XYZ file of C-alpha atoms in Angstrom:
770
model
C 14.720 74.420 37.541
C 12.029 73.910 34.950
C 9.912 70.643 35.687
C 7.866 71.180 32.424
C 7.775 68.087 30.076
C 10.380 68.232 27.375
C 9.045 69.342 24.253
C 11.318 68.545 21.381
C 11.132 69.597 17.787
C 11.998 68.572 14.132
C 12.292 70.753 11.636
C 13.249 69.857 8.049
C 14.182 72.022 5.249
C 15.027 71.299 1.892
C 15.897 74.733 0.566
C 17.986 76.798 0.071
C 20.399 74.170 1.978
C 18.878 71.323 3.104
C 18.947 70.778 6.946
C 17.440 69.016 9.846
C 16.928 70.987 13.043
C 16.299 68.691 16.346
C 15.159 70.797 19.288
C 15.010 69.945 23.115
C 13.231 71.950 25.771
C 15.154 69.662 28.421
C 18.502 70.019 30.173
C 20.999 72.312 28.415
C 24.652 71.007 27.675
C 26.934 70.420 30.110
C 30.867 70.135 30.365
C 30.377 66.390 30.706
C 28.137 65.976 28.028
C 30.346 68.246 25.605
C 33.444 65.741 26.388
C 31.470 62.666 26.133
C 29.917 63.337 22.907
C 33.477 64.431 21.558
C 34.936 61.078 22.810
C 33.472 58.026 21.028
C 31.777 55.720 23.346
C 32.427 57.919 26.507
C 29.002 59.036 27.374
C 28.587 60.513 31.238
C 25.253 59.209 31.451
C 24.361 56.854 34.215
C 23.226 53.537 32.372
C 20.692 53.041 35.401
C 19.041 56.357 34.747
C 19.235 57.629 30.879
C 19.007 56.070 27.682
C 21.671 56.449 24.992
C 24.525 55.735 27.463
C 26.554 54.111 25.087
C 27.942 57.237 23.686
C 27.673 56.260 20.147
C 23.960 57.949 19.329
C 25.345 61.227 17.940
C 27.834 59.112 15.631
C 24.787 57.830 13.772
C 23.964 61.411 12.393
C 27.031 60.967 10.114
C 24.847 58.787 7.900
C 22.895 62.029 6.973
C 25.408 64.549 7.710
C 29.260 65.111 7.761
C 29.003 68.519 9.484
C 26.656 68.287 12.758
C 26.281 71.359 14.812
C 25.290 71.683 18.334
C 23.609 75.100 19.906
C 22.983 75.124 23.170
C 21.969 77.531 25.911
C 23.862 78.288 29.227
C 23.173 76.088 32.164
C 22.548 77.745 35.328
C 25.291 76.254 37.330
C 28.233 77.599 35.312
C 26.856 79.895 32.707
C 29.002 78.113 30.136
C 26.947 77.889 26.649
C 28.072 75.058 24.414
C 28.168 75.993 20.781
C 30.271 73.635 18.549
C 30.211 71.698 15.321
C 32.451 69.088 13.639
C 33.524 69.573 10.018
C 35.685 66.802 8.234
C 37.766 69.966 6.860
C 39.306 70.091 10.094
C 42.102 67.817 8.982
C 43.442 70.410 6.953
C 44.785 72.835 9.350
C 45.523 70.056 11.785
C 47.877 68.897 8.774
C 49.169 72.538 8.839
C 50.202 72.370 12.316
C 51.917 69.145 12.151
C 53.748 70.254 9.135
C 54.843 73.506 11.227
C 55.990 70.954 13.973
C 57.956 69.052 11.850
C 59.760 71.971 10.119
C 60.445 73.976 13.032
C 57.798 76.964 12.289
C 55.376 78.177 14.958
C 52.592 75.526 15.642
C 49.648 78.049 15.112
C 46.847 78.326 12.262
C 44.068 80.961 11.418
C 41.490 78.168 11.868
C 42.547 77.927 15.679
C 43.125 81.583 16.108
C 46.843 83.108 17.175
C 47.746 81.019 19.885
C 49.812 77.934 19.385
C 47.733 74.928 19.067
C 50.342 72.822 21.536
C 52.464 74.243 24.202
C 55.139 71.947 23.960
C 58.674 72.758 25.141
C 61.607 73.092 22.818
C 62.953 69.760 23.919
C 59.727 68.025 23.522
C 59.360 69.408 19.849
C 62.838 67.921 19.155
C 61.963 64.396 20.383
C 58.782 64.590 18.352
C 60.990 65.013 15.294
C 63.472 62.436 15.849
C 61.158 59.661 16.340
C 59.130 60.719 13.145
C 62.472 60.600 11.360
C 63.292 57.215 13.067
C 60.048 55.647 12.434
C 59.592 56.893 8.921
C 56.368 58.628 9.609
C 54.750 61.623 7.918
C 52.464 63.103 10.183
C 50.737 64.672 7.481
C 49.536 61.609 5.998
C 48.789 60.016 9.660
C 46.344 62.943 10.217
C 44.465 62.419 6.806
C 44.463 58.688 7.281
C 43.592 57.784 10.940
C 42.506 61.300 12.816
C 38.790 61.407 13.232
C 37.559 64.960 12.372
C 34.757 63.972 15.115
C 36.693 64.225 18.159
C 37.980 68.127 17.083
C 35.093 70.362 17.772
C 34.935 73.878 16.002
C 33.562 77.083 17.217
C 30.427 78.055 15.406
C 30.029 81.733 16.328
C 26.365 83.325 16.090
C 23.292 80.961 15.504
C 21.845 80.935 12.068
C 18.041 82.539 12.350
C 15.965 79.303 12.142
C 18.410 77.862 15.307
C 17.953 81.210 16.943
C 14.217 81.352 16.827
C 13.985 77.671 18.167
C 16.233 78.915 20.959
C 13.944 82.042 21.758
C 10.903 79.580 21.668
C 12.262 77.886 24.914
C 14.459 74.966 23.723
C 17.344 74.576 25.431
C 19.764 72.706 22.795
C 19.294 72.612 19.046
C 21.237 69.860 17.057
C 21.671 71.146 13.413
C 22.501 68.571 10.814
C 22.954 70.337 7.120
C 21.940 67.254 5.102
C 24.795 66.767 2.484
C 24.374 63.110 2.182
C 26.427 62.151 5.158
C 29.194 59.546 4.399
C 28.177 57.780 1.289
C 25.105 59.043 0.028
C 23.685 62.337 -1.851
C 22.024 65.452 -0.117
C 18.483 64.290 -1.999
C 19.131 60.861 -0.636
C 19.711 62.185 3.045
C 16.560 64.647 2.553
C 14.275 61.772 1.630
C 15.681 59.591 4.539
C 15.019 62.056 7.101
C 11.484 62.895 5.539
C 10.667 59.418 5.474
C 11.697 58.597 8.845
C 9.731 61.958 10.296
C 6.651 60.958 8.238
C 6.884 57.427 10.093
C 6.704 58.934 13.386
C 2.950 58.405 14.500
C 1.461 58.598 17.711
C 2.834 55.336 18.935
C 6.148 56.678 18.637
C 5.722 58.583 21.958
C 3.868 56.090 24.033
C 6.944 55.214 25.649
C 8.226 58.428 26.376
C 6.507 59.388 29.637
C 8.504 62.545 30.033
C 7.346 64.037 26.842
C 4.085 66.203 26.475
C 4.516 67.523 22.855
C 6.827 66.481 19.881
C 6.710 69.117 17.043
C 7.434 67.983 13.302
C 7.704 70.668 10.932
C 8.458 69.793 7.366
C 8.571 72.484 4.675
C 6.748 75.078 6.625
C 4.078 72.305 7.413
C 3.757 71.658 11.077
C 2.502 68.324 13.151
C 2.104 68.299 16.718
C 2.052 64.855 18.470
C 0.440 65.671 22.002
C 0.835 62.912 24.675
C -1.413 63.200 27.896
C -1.704 60.771 30.836
C -5.568 60.101 31.324
C -5.400 57.350 34.230
C -2.651 55.848 36.106
C -2.773 53.196 38.642
C -0.802 50.387 40.666
C -2.132 46.776 40.017
C -2.265 44.412 42.797
C 0.476 41.689 42.941
C 0.008 38.604 41.162
C 1.634 36.899 43.840
C 0.467 35.705 47.111
C 3.084 37.619 48.723
C 2.678 41.122 47.773
C 6.376 42.290 48.486
C 7.645 39.291 46.579
C 11.106 40.694 45.174
C 10.967 39.173 41.669
C 7.781 40.405 40.911
C 7.667 44.240 41.973
C 4.526 46.115 41.003
C 2.942 47.059 37.751
C 1.892 50.526 36.742
C -1.026 50.465 34.480
C -1.433 53.674 32.276
C -4.086 54.973 30.011
C -3.160 57.355 27.835
C -4.202 59.811 24.909
C -1.863 61.105 21.849
C -3.474 63.525 19.707
C -2.217 64.821 16.291
C -2.852 68.227 15.213
C -1.683 69.743 11.426
C -1.246 67.493 8.406
C -3.459 64.166 8.747
C -5.041 65.245 12.034
C -7.053 62.342 13.280
C -8.996 61.835 16.518
C -6.892 61.204 19.643
C -5.350 57.530 19.776
C -5.747 55.968 23.077
C -3.199 53.510 24.514
C -2.735 51.072 27.599
C 0.769 50.735 28.623
C 1.978 48.206 31.414
C 5.267 48.919 32.940
C 7.274 47.561 35.590
C 10.856 48.214 37.158
C 13.146 45.439 37.858
C 16.229 45.127 39.922
C 17.678 48.025 42.161
C 18.562 47.819 45.983
C 15.301 46.225 47.104
C 15.319 43.354 44.642
C 18.581 41.839 44.726
C 17.684 38.816 42.876
C 16.707 40.560 39.618
C 19.841 42.943 40.270
C 22.084 39.841 40.140
C 20.541 38.657 37.183
C 21.033 42.008 35.214
C 24.546 42.232 36.472
C 25.490 38.842 35.049
C 23.933 39.512 31.780
C 25.474 42.757 31.044
C 28.969 42.229 32.380
C 30.175 41.340 28.632
C 28.899 44.577 27.019
C 31.215 47.373 26.277
C 31.456 50.965 27.996
C 29.192 51.749 30.730
C 26.837 48.684 30.152
C 28.342 46.606 32.918
C 26.945 49.052 35.635
C 23.424 48.433 35.029
C 21.732 47.186 37.856
C 17.960 48.020 37.550
C 15.766 48.091 34.027
C 12.402 49.349 33.098
C 10.086 47.205 30.479
C 6.741 48.308 29.004
C 4.413 46.910 26.891
C 1.601 48.541 25.305
C -1.648 48.112 23.240
C -3.700 50.548 21.041
C -7.594 50.814 22.078
C -8.690 50.460 18.764
C -10.989 47.940 16.660
C -8.547 47.605 13.704
C -5.609 45.048 14.147
C -1.900 46.294 14.484
C 1.440 44.781 14.545
C 3.612 45.739 17.293
C 7.148 47.120 17.181
C 9.975 46.578 19.184
C 11.451 49.759 21.015
C 14.398 50.814 22.462
C 13.002 54.087 23.839
C 12.731 54.922 20.104
C 10.889 52.797 17.707
C 13.220 50.031 16.017
C 12.721 48.624 12.500
C 11.818 45.366 13.910
C 8.552 44.032 15.161
C 7.509 42.043 18.294
C 5.479 39.328 16.191
C 2.314 39.965 18.187
C -0.302 43.236 18.179
C 1.609 44.703 21.213
C 4.424 47.173 21.264
C 7.444 46.097 23.462
C 10.023 48.870 25.077
C 12.928 47.661 27.245
C 16.640 49.170 27.454
C 17.867 46.595 24.832
C 21.645 46.427 23.682
C 20.960 47.197 20.065
C 22.612 48.097 16.949
C 24.498 51.454 16.518
C 21.516 52.769 14.438
C 18.945 51.530 16.913
C 17.385 49.872 14.101
C 17.935 46.108 15.079
C 18.289 43.970 18.376
C 20.312 40.782 18.484
C 18.376 38.392 20.353
C 20.998 35.790 20.763
C 22.701 38.178 23.262
C 22.346 37.077 26.907
C 21.287 40.516 28.207
C 18.683 40.909 25.322
C 17.402 37.380 25.890
C 16.898 38.469 29.852
C 15.144 41.692 28.818
C 12.412 39.555 26.692
C 12.219 37.124 29.806
C 11.148 40.306 32.079
C 8.867 41.643 28.899
C 7.292 38.063 28.669
C 6.300 38.145 32.347
C 4.814 41.775 32.220
C 2.886 40.777 29.289
C 1.295 37.843 31.180
C 0.476 39.750 34.311
C -1.234 42.342 32.167
C -3.396 39.858 30.608
C -4.249 38.647 34.010
C -5.330 41.776 34.975
C -7.531 42.207 31.731
C -9.451 38.865 32.049
C -10.144 39.380 35.678
C -12.284 42.474 34.581
C -15.414 42.952 32.422
C -15.995 41.557 29.455
C -15.203 44.905 27.452
C -14.277 44.965 23.753
C -11.181 46.814 24.626
C -9.924 44.590 26.948
C -10.523 41.339 24.464
C -8.817 43.111 21.596
C -5.946 43.753 24.451
C -5.496 40.320 25.336
C -5.026 39.124 21.443
C -2.701 41.845 21.126
C -0.559 40.614 23.804
C -0.884 36.967 23.407
C -1.277 36.145 19.505
C 0.913 35.998 16.601
C 0.287 38.968 14.509
C 0.930 37.507 10.541
C 3.662 35.263 9.859
C 6.768 34.862 11.662
C 9.956 36.017 10.249
C 13.693 35.382 10.824
C 14.355 37.880 13.679
C 10.553 37.089 15.357
C 11.323 37.138 18.911
C 8.639 34.462 19.385
C 6.822 36.082 22.032
C 3.721 33.932 21.850
C 5.954 30.628 22.208
C 7.693 32.531 25.173
C 4.297 33.314 27.060
C 2.879 29.932 26.544
C 6.167 28.402 27.907
C 6.829 30.851 30.769
C 3.017 30.716 31.743
C 3.619 26.925 32.247
C 6.701 27.455 34.253
C 5.654 30.007 36.382
C 4.006 28.600 40.010
C 1.996 31.557 40.406
C 0.333 31.585 36.942
C -2.268 29.309 35.494
C -1.303 27.610 32.088
C -2.893 29.819 29.086
C -4.865 26.955 28.210
C -6.834 26.892 31.149
C -7.364 30.561 31.377
C -10.563 32.223 29.873
C -8.731 34.510 27.514
C -11.005 34.784 24.775
C -13.885 37.333 24.977
C -16.890 35.840 23.434
C -20.465 36.760 23.110
C -21.334 35.454 26.193
C -18.177 36.524 28.024
C -14.725 35.185 28.735
C -14.120 31.813 27.484
C -11.119 29.168 27.487
C -9.392 28.760 24.345
C -10.619 24.969 24.256
C -14.180 26.249 24.105
C -14.058 29.551 21.940
C -14.618 29.648 18.274
C -14.311 32.247 15.499
C -17.664 33.060 13.988
C -18.032 31.274 10.343
C -18.453 33.742 7.499
C -22.142 35.037 7.023
C -22.648 36.879 3.861
C -24.444 40.423 4.378
C -27.500 39.434 2.148
C -27.791 36.111 4.319
C -31.596 35.164 4.812
C -31.426 34.859 8.316
C -27.973 37.152 8.956
C -25.355 36.658 11.026
C -26.913 38.058 14.294
C -29.318 34.916 14.249
C -26.358 32.613 13.548
C -24.529 34.159 16.552
C -27.324 34.295 18.978
C -28.261 30.552 18.142
C -24.587 28.970 17.811
C -23.896 25.751 19.278
C -20.570 27.087 20.464
C -18.999 29.718 22.135
C -18.603 32.746 19.350
C -15.757 35.018 19.696
C -17.002 38.801 20.174
C -17.675 40.329 16.881
C -15.099 43.135 18.652
C -12.381 40.884 17.751
C -13.455 40.495 13.704
C -10.530 42.710 12.962
C -8.310 40.239 14.720
C -9.579 37.188 13.105
C -6.358 35.690 11.883
C -4.667 36.447 15.484
C -7.480 35.040 17.069
C -7.265 31.917 15.155
C -3.693 31.434 15.577
C -3.815 31.836 19.501
C -6.934 29.227 19.574
C -4.646 26.800 17.329
C -1.464 27.171 19.678
C -3.435 26.843 22.562
C -5.009 23.546 21.563
C -7.989 24.877 20.511
C -10.217 24.820 17.307
C -10.501 28.088 15.602
C -13.842 26.638 13.672
C -16.594 25.001 15.041
C -16.065 21.043 15.401
C -18.799 18.844 13.789
C -20.757 18.242 16.690
C -21.079 21.966 17.036
C -22.152 22.371 13.705
C -24.941 20.119 14.075
C -26.113 21.811 17.426
C -25.943 24.869 15.501
C -28.308 23.716 12.539
C -30.672 22.369 15.638
C -30.931 25.660 16.874
C -31.364 27.545 14.067
C -34.130 25.384 12.750
C -35.668 25.497 16.195
C -35.705 29.363 15.867
C -37.417 29.119 12.431
C -39.939 26.624 13.709
C -40.880 28.969 16.851
C -41.273 31.942 14.309
C -43.630 30.203 12.541
C -45.751 28.842 15.499
C -45.474 32.143 17.000
C -47.052 33.791 13.667
C -50.046 31.175 13.626
C -50.897 31.603 17.276
C -50.822 35.251 17.341
C -53.219 36.876 14.981
C -51.878 40.156 15.552
C -48.436 39.008 13.906
C -49.989 38.159 10.907
C -48.262 40.946 8.860
C -44.878 39.518 9.879
C -43.204 37.324 7.555
C -41.012 34.971 9.543
C -38.162 33.424 7.276
C -39.432 30.130 5.507
C -37.569 26.801 5.459
C -36.052 27.342 2.279
C -34.317 30.546 3.772
C -33.021 28.529 6.409
C -31.333 25.570 4.057
C -30.261 28.289 1.849
C -28.428 30.049 4.790
C -27.257 26.407 6.176
C -25.712 25.768 2.613
C -23.995 29.256 2.442
C -22.705 29.099 5.988
C -21.635 25.580 6.365
C -17.974 24.695 5.448
C -17.210 22.856 2.312
C -16.460 19.505 3.964
C -19.654 19.654 5.587
C -21.480 20.524 2.574
C -20.056 17.746 0.456
C -21.467 14.339 1.104
C -19.333 12.142 3.306
C -17.497 9.173 2.070
C -18.854 6.999 4.875
C -22.561 7.530 4.913
C -22.864 5.648 8.127
C -20.547 8.247 9.739
C -22.096 11.804 8.444
C -21.313 14.282 10.979
C -24.612 15.911 10.330
C -26.469 12.671 10.528
C -27.859 13.373 13.832
C -28.761 16.797 13.065
C -32.410 17.443 13.580
C -32.634 20.459 11.424
C -34.852 18.918 8.177
C -38.298 20.368 8.565
C -41.494 18.395 7.696
C -44.860 18.863 6.354
C -46.438 18.222 9.503
C -43.986 20.614 11.531
C -41.416 18.287 12.805
C -37.605 18.643 12.590
C -36.041 15.368 11.732
C -32.421 14.393 11.364
C -31.073 11.838 8.758
C -30.588 9.350 11.563
C -33.936 9.352 12.699
C -35.990 6.128 11.734
C -38.288 8.151 9.959
C -37.933 8.050 6.206
C -38.090 11.739 4.752
C -38.906 12.126 1.006
C -39.220 15.151 -1.207
C -42.611 16.582 -2.053
C -44.392 14.654 -5.022
C -44.447 17.050 -8.225
C -47.665 18.713 -8.227
C -49.617 18.106 -11.615
C -46.905 15.291 -12.301
C -47.824 12.704 -9.701
C -51.555 12.214 -8.473
C -50.556 11.286 -4.991
C -49.317 14.751 -4.305
C -52.688 15.773 -2.627
C -52.352 13.260 0.098
C -48.773 13.569 1.285
C -50.181 15.973 3.997
C -52.303 13.478 5.359
C -49.617 10.506 6.968
C -52.040 8.923 9.577
C -50.513 9.041 12.971
C -49.383 5.521 13.142
C -47.188 5.981 10.017
C -45.470 9.441 11.338
C -42.587 7.433 12.903
C -41.838 5.778 9.691
C -42.368 8.681 7.038
C -42.432 12.388 6.486
C -41.972 14.576 3.620
C -39.879 17.858 3.078
C -41.804 21.110 4.065
C -43.289 22.465 1.020
C -41.679 25.788 1.565
C -38.418 24.187 0.415
C -37.533 24.822 -3.156
C -36.173 21.786 -5.105
C -36.773 23.033 -8.950
C -36.537 26.176 -10.230
C -37.039 27.986 -13.650
C -38.484 26.643 -16.749
C -36.599 23.606 -17.028
C -37.077 22.738 -13.806
C -33.523 22.782 -12.807
C -32.445 21.323 -9.165
C -31.830 23.814 -6.950
C -28.509 23.593 -4.622
C -30.436 23.076 -1.518
C -32.021 20.032 -3.298
C -28.637 18.914 -4.239
C -27.411 19.171 -1.073
C -30.313 17.286 0.598
C -30.812 14.447 -2.105
C -30.006 11.030 -1.020
C -28.207 12.093 2.006
C -30.882 13.748 3.944
C -33.913 13.375 1.818
C -35.122 10.849 -0.656
C -36.752 11.376 -3.887
C -40.346 10.370 -4.118
C -41.117 7.000 -5.552
C -44.269 5.143 -4.517
C -42.316 1.940 -5.123
C -39.694 3.178 -2.305
C -42.873 4.348 -0.339
C -44.467 0.823 -0.205
C -41.466 -1.368 -0.174
C -39.348 0.877 2.512
C -42.073 2.576 4.651
C -45.504 1.006 4.376
C -44.671 -2.680 4.393
C -41.900 -2.572 7.251
C -44.439 -0.597 9.355
C -47.147 -3.378 9.196
C -48.113 -5.377 12.302
C -47.726 -8.939 12.474
C -50.737 -10.384 10.979
C -53.552 -11.409 11.502
C -54.402 -8.889 13.619
C -57.638 -9.275 15.789
C -60.380 -6.533 14.937
C -60.780 -3.762 17.397
C -56.834 -4.039 18.581
C -54.376 -1.266 18.075
C -53.025 -3.048 15.182
C -56.507 -3.368 13.201
C -56.085 0.542 13.634
C -52.789 0.586 12.170
C -53.687 -1.778 9.187
C -56.659 0.391 8.577
C -54.108 3.449 8.367
C -51.621 1.734 6.018
C -54.361 0.230 3.353
C -56.321 3.500 3.143
C -53.383 5.714 2.919
C -51.348 3.688 0.561
C -54.348 3.226 -1.826
C -54.846 7.062 -1.712
C -51.161 7.396 -2.741
C -50.802 4.830 -5.535
C -53.628 6.610 -7.191
C -55.461 4.736 -10.022
C -52.289 3.392 -11.942
C -50.668 0.869 -9.762
C -46.650 0.741 -10.789
C -45.560 -2.357 -12.614
C -43.734 -4.728 -10.445
C -45.564 -3.657 -7.139
C -48.002 -6.021 -7.384
C -46.167 -8.495 -4.952
C -45.670 -5.785 -2.390
C -49.245 -4.714 -2.689
C -50.233 -8.384 -1.765
C -48.586 -7.833 1.427
C -51.128 -5.175 2.398
C -53.316 -6.056 5.131
C -57.149 -6.287 4.387
C -60.389 -6.514 6.652
C -61.787 -9.989 6.640
C -64.297 -11.930 8.908
C -61.711 -13.132 11.591
C -59.364 -10.097 11.507
C -56.825 -8.285 9.446
C -55.000 -10.398 6.823
C -52.553 -9.824 4.135
C -54.292 -9.333 1.030
C -52.646 -12.356 -0.694
C -54.429 -14.404 1.704
C -57.823 -13.066 1.462
C -61.148 -13.867 -0.932
C -63.735 -11.834 -1.889
C -66.710 -12.572 0.409
C -70.525 -11.517 0.847
C -71.448 -7.748 -0.038
C -68.721 -7.643 -3.042
C -71.100 -7.572 -5.862
C -69.531 -9.200 -9.076
C -66.849 -10.833 -7.056
C -68.513 -14.147 -6.178
C -68.623 -13.252 -2.745
C -72.471 -14.402 -2.226
C -71.483 -17.859 -3.767
C -68.823 -18.078 -1.301
C -71.096 -17.441 1.639
C -73.497 -20.211 0.204
C -70.734 -22.787 -0.017
C -69.950 -21.917 3.416
C -73.535 -22.459 4.860
C -73.334 -25.963 3.426
C -70.379 -26.943 4.868
C -70.657 -29.418 8.165
C -69.458 -28.260 11.567
C -66.798 -25.612 11.649
C -65.678 -25.776 8.004
C -68.039 -23.169 6.894
C -66.522 -20.890 9.575
C -62.954 -21.722 8.427
C -63.916 -20.872 4.699
C -64.974 -17.372 5.832
C -62.223 -16.603 8.127
C -60.150 -15.083 5.410
C -63.049 -13.373 3.485
C -63.227 -9.876 2.732
C -65.567 -7.584 4.892
C -68.368 -6.219 3.192
C -67.160 -2.486 1.917
C -69.688 -0.864 4.120
C -68.433 -2.606 7.142
C -67.406 -0.255 9.922
C -64.402 -2.332 10.731
C -62.659 -1.416 7.464
C -62.352 2.079 9.174
C -61.867 2.157 12.981
C -60.638 5.506 12.676
C -63.402 7.933 11.922
C -60.803 9.849 10.096
C -60.493 7.819 7.362
C -62.362 7.017 4.035
C -63.497 3.319 3.399
C -61.254 1.631 0.691
C -62.484 1.718 -2.655
C -63.452 -1.483 -4.262
C -60.515 -3.448 -6.109
C -60.827 -2.742 -9.940
C -61.649 -5.698 -12.201
C -58.418 -8.156 -12.626
C -57.201 -6.826 -9.293
C -58.051 -10.149 -7.661
C -55.843 -12.213 -9.743
C -52.919 -9.823 -9.243
C -53.464 -8.802 -5.502
C -55.634 -11.859 -3.870
C -57.286 -15.123 -4.580
């Protein structure tokens, strides 16, 4: 017996006469095979061992050929070589024999040789005539209208050269199909149909054919070979605590490679196949369920007691759409990225499967269990790219569902929840992320980062405030997001995760700048500036977060500390610190002083880092970054706002005693405010300026309560001193309590880092103090 794997061949020729040759190197035709193919739905194959046990498969060739032929070699047992064919014209000699029986002539015809076609006695022939006459039946019409030519084989003689070549090459049987158009088509349509189907036979078509080693396809002298080889095969540990549990038998995991030679040759494709046999003598419960599900099916189907189901994924970065297979591919998709094989009860042409049928529904349940066990094996292994992609292909909806979608994703989710030995999918770490396997509830797909982004996708992934789905899943983004959504997760980052990500990205830029400044050897390196950071943020953020919220008090980014200040801090919009854009150089005389905010005011005021570009072009148009920040995160610089909203609210309770911490705050506020205000005091600020503290004899008082004292030339301060000296008792001391200290008094500048205030200009006294 030849135990070498079968090597089928397909040969398509369109001239001189169109034909398709299908050759197989397996077992030759036997007598029972001959009887079965000549009797519709009477296949001799054991449904527990073979595919094609309905006895209808051969009839499907009539779609392209009305004259199929079988050329087989002799089996070793009986030495009979079956070579026969079918021809619709066979009814003509049958009509002639029927007419001869009716007229009393010998029932012979040259088409059937010289011997009589029937060996009836004269009495039987007479009875035949009598009954035809009584019933008014014309036997010739009966033959023409009701006799199928495909139950009457004809002898073929010597094989054509093309058939003989295939038999000489080691094939045991050759099916020859003259492509005449079949029952209703034309020869050209039949050729095109066969060519299209052969072209669609790719590496995936042989995945579920374990007994196959080579599949040859020859079209118009152009030859393609699909070579299948097993690389690794192993038995998986049982998912049950009881290893020999009858309902969950062992699973075989096979890694195989399929290569293509000839036309469109590519590198070998790798597939992973998980398979399981259910039923049989050792597993009575599954056997009984199968028997109950097939009892309504025709022919030998009720004899089925064991089935093998398989699922397969391809080890490839590219996303695939799985096909439903009943040993041979159907036209139906699985709805996921994996291929599914089971002995489904399908249509005659093997193209469709009715999942409303009880038996097919049971096969889907078996497939679902198998896929879940395959997933469990995958996620228990290392976080390898192929494993991450395989899990998605086995679980996730691939593309929109259609009317005959078997809904495997839904079935798996529900089945996992029903099985006592299997954790719900929501609780499993199913998603391959940059940090390893993560649960669907925390995994997120990476937001789109343009190739020219200033910071780049790698930095965004590294510093994301969420578990980022691995880049190995990029080609499966839609299925990944569909799976996350179906398991109660969020495909995209949540608002708080975005806020955390912005903080981490800002922290990265801050560290890079600090490192470059601290290490002179890195002076040549140019870390990303703050403008690049904010430009990248604006490009990566989703539209709903870029837009200003309808409720300012409920800004999802309000607490994100990603706003860089001139003095090196990272602030958020919710901080007590009021952040302003930089004053415009050359247009505002306070622009030189924003970088010298005193320490006591830094908890109240900050300025956006000058690297951030807020205007561009000769027309000084606002940048997109400025539009994003303006009002929501950063205020436009106005000295009125600075005084009213920052300086005055930051002042301590007055009066403040000299030498106290409050005195230092007053000195800082006064000195820095006067520098920022510049030479021209804006209209309407006099009242606010009057609230500023000034250094007086008894401490710091509001300017509105102060008077000029000794040392203020031209301000009548000396007269005030003379007046006070002339007053009795403590009245003079009270008078001088609110008198301004001389300009050169050190108490104006308790911090050495600050300059003494300038003398008020003429006319300021009436506006800012008495």
